[in-house]
Amino acid sequence: DYKGIAAILDLDLLVKQPLVEAERMHILGLLDGREGNYDSVSLTTVAGEVATTRTGTLTVPTGEVWFINSVVTTIPANCVGNWHCSLWTDRVAASVLGQPFHAAVLAPGEHRDEFSTVGGVWLITNKGVELRLPAGAVITFVMTSVPAVALVTGTLLLYGWVGKVLVE
């Protein structure tokens, strides 16, 4: 914070931002939705339940930084869903989960939210840069059964990589 102080150099620009770029370039592991409760979460409804909301979370472990380029959610029939990021303040609903990625809940089907330089070409809600998640950040998958349903499962899969932590 440089309020009221004459600053010749922007230390954030000179020090932290190049380190974040270096974090991206050191791939220490893959996130590809194959490891339950690490980079994927599944929510299952119970047959006969009505308007029941289930949540599942993925938390970035201590000592790791994740770069996400795709979030894939599969919402089963008779359910709606969305995902939230704890880093985003929800100014509308003041949710402790963070702001939901989609303004409206997702209908049944497979949904792919991309974070890449060409992501916005495919869909307006896609973002043009990887989603950087530092240690402790939480992605929450929320799924609600609409009418009474049979036993169905929805999933959230993260795709990206684990970078080398250089910035706290």
PDB file of C-alpha atoms in Angstrom:
ATOM      1  CA  ASP A   1       0.000   0.000   0.000  1.00  0.00           C
ATOM      2  CA  TYR A   2       1.689   3.184  -1.198  1.00  0.00           C
ATOM      3  CA  LYS A   3      -0.947   5.747  -0.130  1.00  0.00           C
ATOM      4  CA  GLY A   4       0.653   9.093   0.627  1.00  0.00           C
ATOM      5  CA  ILE A   5       4.149   7.815  -0.105  1.00  0.00           C
ATOM      6  CA  ALA A   6       6.048   8.757  -3.214  1.00  0.00           C
ATOM      7  CA  ALA A   7       6.955   5.474  -4.869  1.00  0.00           C
ATOM      8  CA  ILE A   8       9.592   5.250  -7.547  1.00  0.00           C
ATOM      9  CA  LEU A   9       9.266   1.492  -7.976  1.00  0.00           C
ATOM     10  CA  ASP A  10       6.188  -0.713  -7.886  1.00  0.00           C
ATOM     11  CA  LEU A  11       7.581  -3.605  -5.833  1.00  0.00           C
ATOM     12  CA  ASP A  12       4.537  -5.793  -6.500  1.00  0.00           C
ATOM     13  CA  LEU A  13       5.040  -5.438 -10.244  1.00  0.00           C
ATOM     14  CA  LEU A  14       8.797  -6.004 -10.019  1.00  0.00           C
ATOM     15  CA  VAL A  15       8.899  -8.882  -7.512  1.00  0.00           C
ATOM     16  CA  LYS A  16       5.633 -10.755  -7.016  1.00  0.00           C
ATOM     17  CA  GLN A  17       4.206 -10.842 -10.522  1.00  0.00           C
ATOM     18  CA  PRO A  18       7.312 -12.437 -12.116  1.00  0.00           C
ATOM     19  CA  LEU A  19       7.302 -15.027  -9.315  1.00  0.00           C
ATOM     20  CA  VAL A  20       3.694 -15.977 -10.106  1.00  0.00           C
ATOM     21  CA  GLU A  21       4.724 -16.519 -13.725  1.00  0.00           C
ATOM     22  CA  ALA A  22       7.601 -18.712 -12.516  1.00  0.00           C
ATOM     23  CA  GLU A  23       5.137 -20.714 -10.367  1.00  0.00           C
ATOM     24  CA  ARG A  24       3.125 -21.495 -13.514  1.00  0.00           C
ATOM     25  CA  MET A  25       6.200 -22.733 -15.363  1.00  0.00           C
ATOM     26  CA  HIS A  26       7.229 -25.331 -12.741  1.00  0.00           C
ATOM     27  CA  ILE A  27       4.730 -28.178 -13.063  1.00  0.00           C
ATOM     28  CA  LEU A  28       5.057 -30.413 -10.025  1.00  0.00           C
ATOM     29  CA  GLY A  29       1.905 -32.464 -10.522  1.00  0.00           C
ATOM     30  CA  LEU A  30      -1.231 -32.860 -12.606  1.00  0.00           C
ATOM     31  CA  LEU A  31      -4.850 -32.153 -11.783  1.00  0.00           C
ATOM     32  CA  ASP A  32      -7.013 -34.247 -14.071  1.00  0.00           C
ATOM     33  CA  GLY A  33     -10.075 -35.289 -12.112  1.00  0.00           C
ATOM     34  CA  ARG A  34      -8.897 -38.816 -11.349  1.00  0.00           C
ATOM     35  CA  GLU A  35      -8.161 -38.508  -7.622  1.00  0.00           C
ATOM     36  CA  GLY A  36     -11.292 -38.348  -5.463  1.00  0.00           C
ATOM     37  CA  ASN A  37     -11.373 -35.599  -2.825  1.00  0.00           C
ATOM     38  CA  TYR A  38      -8.173 -34.096  -4.259  1.00  0.00           C
ATOM     39  CA  ASP A  39      -9.110 -32.909  -7.764  1.00  0.00           C
ATOM     40  CA  SER A  40     -12.613 -34.382  -8.068  1.00  0.00           C
ATOM     41  CA  VAL A  41     -15.750 -34.522  -5.961  1.00  0.00           C
ATOM     42  CA  SER A  42     -18.921 -36.596  -6.417  1.00  0.00           C
ATOM     43  CA  LEU A  43     -22.320 -35.896  -4.869  1.00  0.00           C
ATOM     44  CA  THR A  44     -25.025 -38.560  -4.764  1.00  0.00           C
ATOM     45  CA  THR A  45     -28.719 -38.011  -4.093  1.00  0.00           C
ATOM     46  CA  VAL A  46     -30.828 -40.557  -2.250  1.00  0.00           C
ATOM     47  CA  ALA A  47     -33.835 -42.027  -4.035  1.00  0.00           C
ATOM     48  CA  GLY A  48     -37.039 -40.198  -3.120  1.00  0.00           C
ATOM     49  CA  GLU A  49     -35.561 -37.012  -1.669  1.00  0.00           C
ATOM     50  CA  VAL A  50     -37.003 -33.678  -2.779  1.00  0.00           C
ATOM     51  CA  ALA A  51     -35.245 -30.276  -2.872  1.00  0.00           C
ATOM     52  CA  THR A  52     -32.243 -31.531  -0.932  1.00  0.00           C
ATOM     53  CA  THR A  53     -28.951 -29.680  -1.342  1.00  0.00           C
ATOM     54  CA  ARG A  54     -25.652 -31.504  -1.146  1.00  0.00           C
ATOM     55  CA  THR A  55     -22.213 -29.881  -1.088  1.00  0.00           C
ATOM     56  CA  GLY A  56     -18.703 -31.180  -1.571  1.00  0.00           C
ATOM     57  CA  THR A  57     -15.426 -29.295  -1.294  1.00  0.00           C
ATOM     58  CA  LEU A  58     -11.898 -29.464  -2.655  1.00  0.00           C
ATOM     59  CA  THR A  59      -9.242 -27.583  -0.676  1.00  0.00           C
ATOM     60  CA  VAL A  60      -5.777 -26.762  -1.974  1.00  0.00           C
ATOM     61  CA  PRO A  61      -3.362 -28.463   0.461  1.00  0.00           C
ATOM     62  CA  THR A  62      -0.770 -26.543   2.462  1.00  0.00           C
ATOM     63  CA  GLY A  63       2.421 -26.055   0.469  1.00  0.00           C
ATOM     64  CA  GLU A  64       0.713 -26.251  -2.935  1.00  0.00           C
ATOM     65  CA  VAL A  65      -0.517 -23.770  -5.532  1.00  0.00           C
ATOM     66  CA  TRP A  66      -2.943 -24.939  -8.214  1.00  0.00           C
ATOM     67  CA  PHE A  67      -3.427 -23.525 -11.702  1.00  0.00           C
ATOM     68  CA  ILE A  68      -6.821 -24.544 -13.085  1.00  0.00           C
ATOM     69  CA  ASN A  69      -7.568 -24.384 -16.805  1.00  0.00           C
ATOM     70  CA  SER A  70     -10.872 -26.270 -16.791  1.00  0.00           C
ATOM     71  CA  VAL A  71     -13.667 -27.089 -14.349  1.00  0.00           C
ATOM     72  CA  VAL A  72     -16.046 -29.776 -15.599  1.00  0.00           C
ATOM     73  CA  THR A  73     -19.353 -30.296 -13.808  1.00  0.00           C
ATOM     74  CA  THR A  74     -21.794 -33.056 -14.624  1.00  0.00           C
ATOM     75  CA  ILE A  75     -25.286 -32.405 -13.294  1.00  0.00           C
ATOM     76  CA  PRO A  76     -27.634 -35.419 -13.417  1.00  0.00           C
ATOM     77  CA  ALA A  77     -31.281 -35.329 -14.499  1.00  0.00           C
ATOM     78  CA  ASN A  78     -33.696 -33.839 -11.949  1.00  0.00           C
ATOM     79  CA  CYS A  79     -30.927 -31.780 -10.329  1.00  0.00           C
ATOM     80  CA  VAL A  80     -29.410 -28.316 -10.669  1.00  0.00           C
ATOM     81  CA  GLY A  81     -25.955 -27.231  -9.567  1.00  0.00           C
ATOM     82  CA  ASN A  82     -23.154 -24.680  -9.496  1.00  0.00           C
ATOM     83  CA  TRP A  83     -19.657 -24.277  -8.105  1.00  0.00           C
ATOM     84  CA  HIS A  84     -18.158 -21.597  -5.869  1.00  0.00           C
ATOM     85  CA  CYS A  85     -14.622 -20.314  -5.235  1.00  0.00           C
ATOM     86  CA  SER A  86     -13.672 -19.139  -1.739  1.00  0.00           C
ATOM     87  CA  LEU A  87     -11.359 -16.470  -3.209  1.00  0.00           C
ATOM     88  CA  TRP A  88     -14.276 -14.595  -4.775  1.00  0.00           C
ATOM     89  CA  THR A  89     -16.335 -12.416  -2.440  1.00  0.00           C
ATOM     90  CA  ASP A  90     -20.071 -12.940  -2.941  1.00  0.00           C
ATOM     91  CA  ARG A  91     -21.384  -9.379  -2.676  1.00  0.00           C
ATOM     92  CA  VAL A  92     -24.933 -10.416  -3.604  1.00  0.00           C
ATOM     93  CA  ALA A  93     -25.741 -13.364  -1.345  1.00  0.00           C
ATOM     94  CA  ALA A  94     -22.914 -12.969   1.183  1.00  0.00           C
ATOM     95  CA  SER A  95     -22.264 -16.701   0.882  1.00  0.00           C
ATOM     96  CA  VAL A  96     -19.497 -18.182   2.995  1.00  0.00           C
ATOM     97  CA  LEU A  97     -18.756 -20.464   0.031  1.00  0.00           C
ATOM     98  CA  GLY A  98     -17.638 -17.539  -2.119  1.00  0.00           C
ATOM     99  CA  GLN A  99     -19.228 -16.251  -5.285  1.00  0.00           C
ATOM    100  CA  PRO A 100     -20.781 -18.880  -7.567  1.00  0.00           C
ATOM    101  CA  PHE A 101     -19.168 -19.121 -11.000  1.00  0.00           C
ATOM    102  CA  HIS A 102     -22.502 -19.056 -12.835  1.00  0.00           C
ATOM    103  CA  ALA A 103     -25.133 -16.385 -12.127  1.00  0.00           C
ATOM    104  CA  ALA A 104     -27.899 -18.996 -12.492  1.00  0.00           C
ATOM    105  CA  VAL A 105     -27.786 -22.644 -11.461  1.00  0.00           C
ATOM    106  CA  LEU A 106     -26.749 -25.119 -14.135  1.00  0.00           C
ATOM    107  CA  ALA A 107     -29.309 -27.391 -15.764  1.00  0.00           C
ATOM    108  CA  PRO A 108     -28.658 -31.126 -16.110  1.00  0.00           C
ATOM    109  CA  GLY A 109     -25.800 -32.020 -18.442  1.00  0.00           C
ATOM    110  CA  GLU A 110     -22.027 -31.639 -18.705  1.00  0.00           C
ATOM    111  CA  HIS A 111     -20.660 -28.114 -18.336  1.00  0.00           C
ATOM    112  CA  ARG A 112     -17.060 -27.062 -19.027  1.00  0.00           C
ATOM    113  CA  ASP A 113     -15.753 -23.758 -17.651  1.00  0.00           C
ATOM    114  CA  GLU A 114     -12.368 -22.904 -19.143  1.00  0.00           C
ATOM    115  CA  PHE A 115      -9.600 -20.606 -17.964  1.00  0.00           C
ATOM    116  CA  SER A 116      -7.186 -20.070 -20.868  1.00  0.00           C
ATOM    117  CA  THR A 117      -6.187 -17.484 -23.441  1.00  0.00           C
ATOM    118  CA  VAL A 118      -8.662 -18.894 -25.973  1.00  0.00           C
ATOM    119  CA  GLY A 119     -11.365 -19.821 -23.446  1.00  0.00           C
ATOM    120  CA  GLY A 120     -13.504 -16.766 -24.177  1.00  0.00           C
ATOM    121  CA  VAL A 121     -13.709 -17.741 -27.840  1.00  0.00           C
ATOM    122  CA  TRP A 122     -15.749 -20.845 -26.972  1.00  0.00           C
ATOM    123  CA  LEU A 123     -18.061 -19.359 -24.337  1.00  0.00           C
ATOM    124  CA  ILE A 124     -18.540 -15.861 -22.949  1.00  0.00           C
ATOM    125  CA  THR A 125     -18.375 -17.060 -19.325  1.00  0.00           C
ATOM    126  CA  ASN A 126     -14.916 -18.590 -19.860  1.00  0.00           C
ATOM    127  CA  LYS A 127     -11.973 -16.548 -18.580  1.00  0.00           C
ATOM    128  CA  GLY A 128      -8.750 -15.631 -20.391  1.00  0.00           C
ATOM    129  CA  VAL A 129      -6.252 -16.658 -17.721  1.00  0.00           C
ATOM    130  CA  GLU A 130      -5.649 -19.743 -15.566  1.00  0.00           C
ATOM    131  CA  LEU A 131      -7.351 -19.731 -12.172  1.00  0.00           C
ATOM    132  CA  ARG A 132      -4.588 -19.545  -9.534  1.00  0.00           C
ATOM    133  CA  LEU A 133      -5.579 -21.180  -6.249  1.00  0.00           C
ATOM    134  CA  PRO A 134      -3.131 -20.771  -3.334  1.00  0.00           C
ATOM    135  CA  ALA A 135      -3.007 -23.123  -0.332  1.00  0.00           C
ATOM    136  CA  GLY A 136      -6.259 -23.058   1.625  1.00  0.00           C
ATOM    137  CA  ALA A 137      -8.450 -21.959  -1.300  1.00  0.00           C
ATOM    138  CA  VAL A 138     -11.679 -23.953  -1.521  1.00  0.00           C
ATOM    139  CA  ILE A 139     -13.784 -24.977  -4.521  1.00  0.00           C
ATOM    140  CA  THR A 140     -17.308 -25.997  -3.443  1.00  0.00           C
ATOM    141  CA  PHE A 141     -19.660 -28.027  -5.631  1.00  0.00           C
ATOM    142  CA  VAL A 142     -23.358 -27.542  -4.804  1.00  0.00           C
ATOM    143  CA  MET A 143     -26.100 -29.767  -6.218  1.00  0.00           C
ATOM    144  CA  THR A 144     -29.828 -29.657  -5.443  1.00  0.00           C
ATOM    145  CA  SER A 145     -32.405 -32.290  -6.351  1.00  0.00           C
ATOM    146  CA  VAL A 146     -35.458 -30.600  -7.879  1.00  0.00           C
ATOM    147  CA  PRO A 147     -38.266 -33.214  -7.829  1.00  0.00           C
ATOM    148  CA  ALA A 148     -38.046 -36.629  -6.187  1.00  0.00           C
ATOM    149  CA  VAL A 149     -35.237 -38.477  -7.924  1.00  0.00           C
ATOM    150  CA  ALA A 150     -33.702 -41.888  -8.153  1.00  0.00           C
ATOM    151  CA  LEU A 151     -30.174 -42.503  -6.957  1.00  0.00           C
ATOM    152  CA  VAL A 152     -28.016 -40.207  -9.158  1.00  0.00           C
ATOM    153  CA  THR A 153     -24.495 -38.801  -8.907  1.00  0.00           C
ATOM    154  CA  GLY A 154     -23.106 -35.441 -10.013  1.00  0.00           C
ATOM    155  CA  THR A 155     -19.394 -34.696 -10.351  1.00  0.00           C
ATOM    156  CA  LEU A 156     -16.987 -31.779 -10.399  1.00  0.00           C
ATOM    157  CA  LEU A 157     -13.564 -32.387 -11.961  1.00  0.00           C
ATOM    158  CA  LEU A 158     -10.617 -29.979 -11.932  1.00  0.00           C
ATOM    159  CA  TYR A 159      -8.059 -29.943 -14.741  1.00  0.00           C
ATOM    160  CA  GLY A 160      -4.748 -28.107 -14.532  1.00  0.00           C
ATOM    161  CA  TRP A 161      -1.496 -28.500 -12.642  1.00  0.00           C
ATOM    162  CA  VAL A 162       0.282 -28.049  -9.341  1.00  0.00           C
ATOM    163  CA  GLY A 163       2.867 -25.266  -9.524  1.00  0.00           C
ATOM    164  CA  LYS A 164       5.923 -24.494  -7.424  1.00  0.00           C
ATOM    165  CA  VAL A 165       4.998 -22.165  -4.534  1.00  0.00           C
ATOM    166  CA  LEU A 166       7.031 -18.948  -4.712  1.00  0.00           C
ATOM    167  CA  VAL A 167       4.453 -16.370  -3.546  1.00  0.00           C
ATOM    168  CA  GLU A 168       2.462 -16.688  -0.320  1.00  0.00           C
TER     169      GLU A 168
END
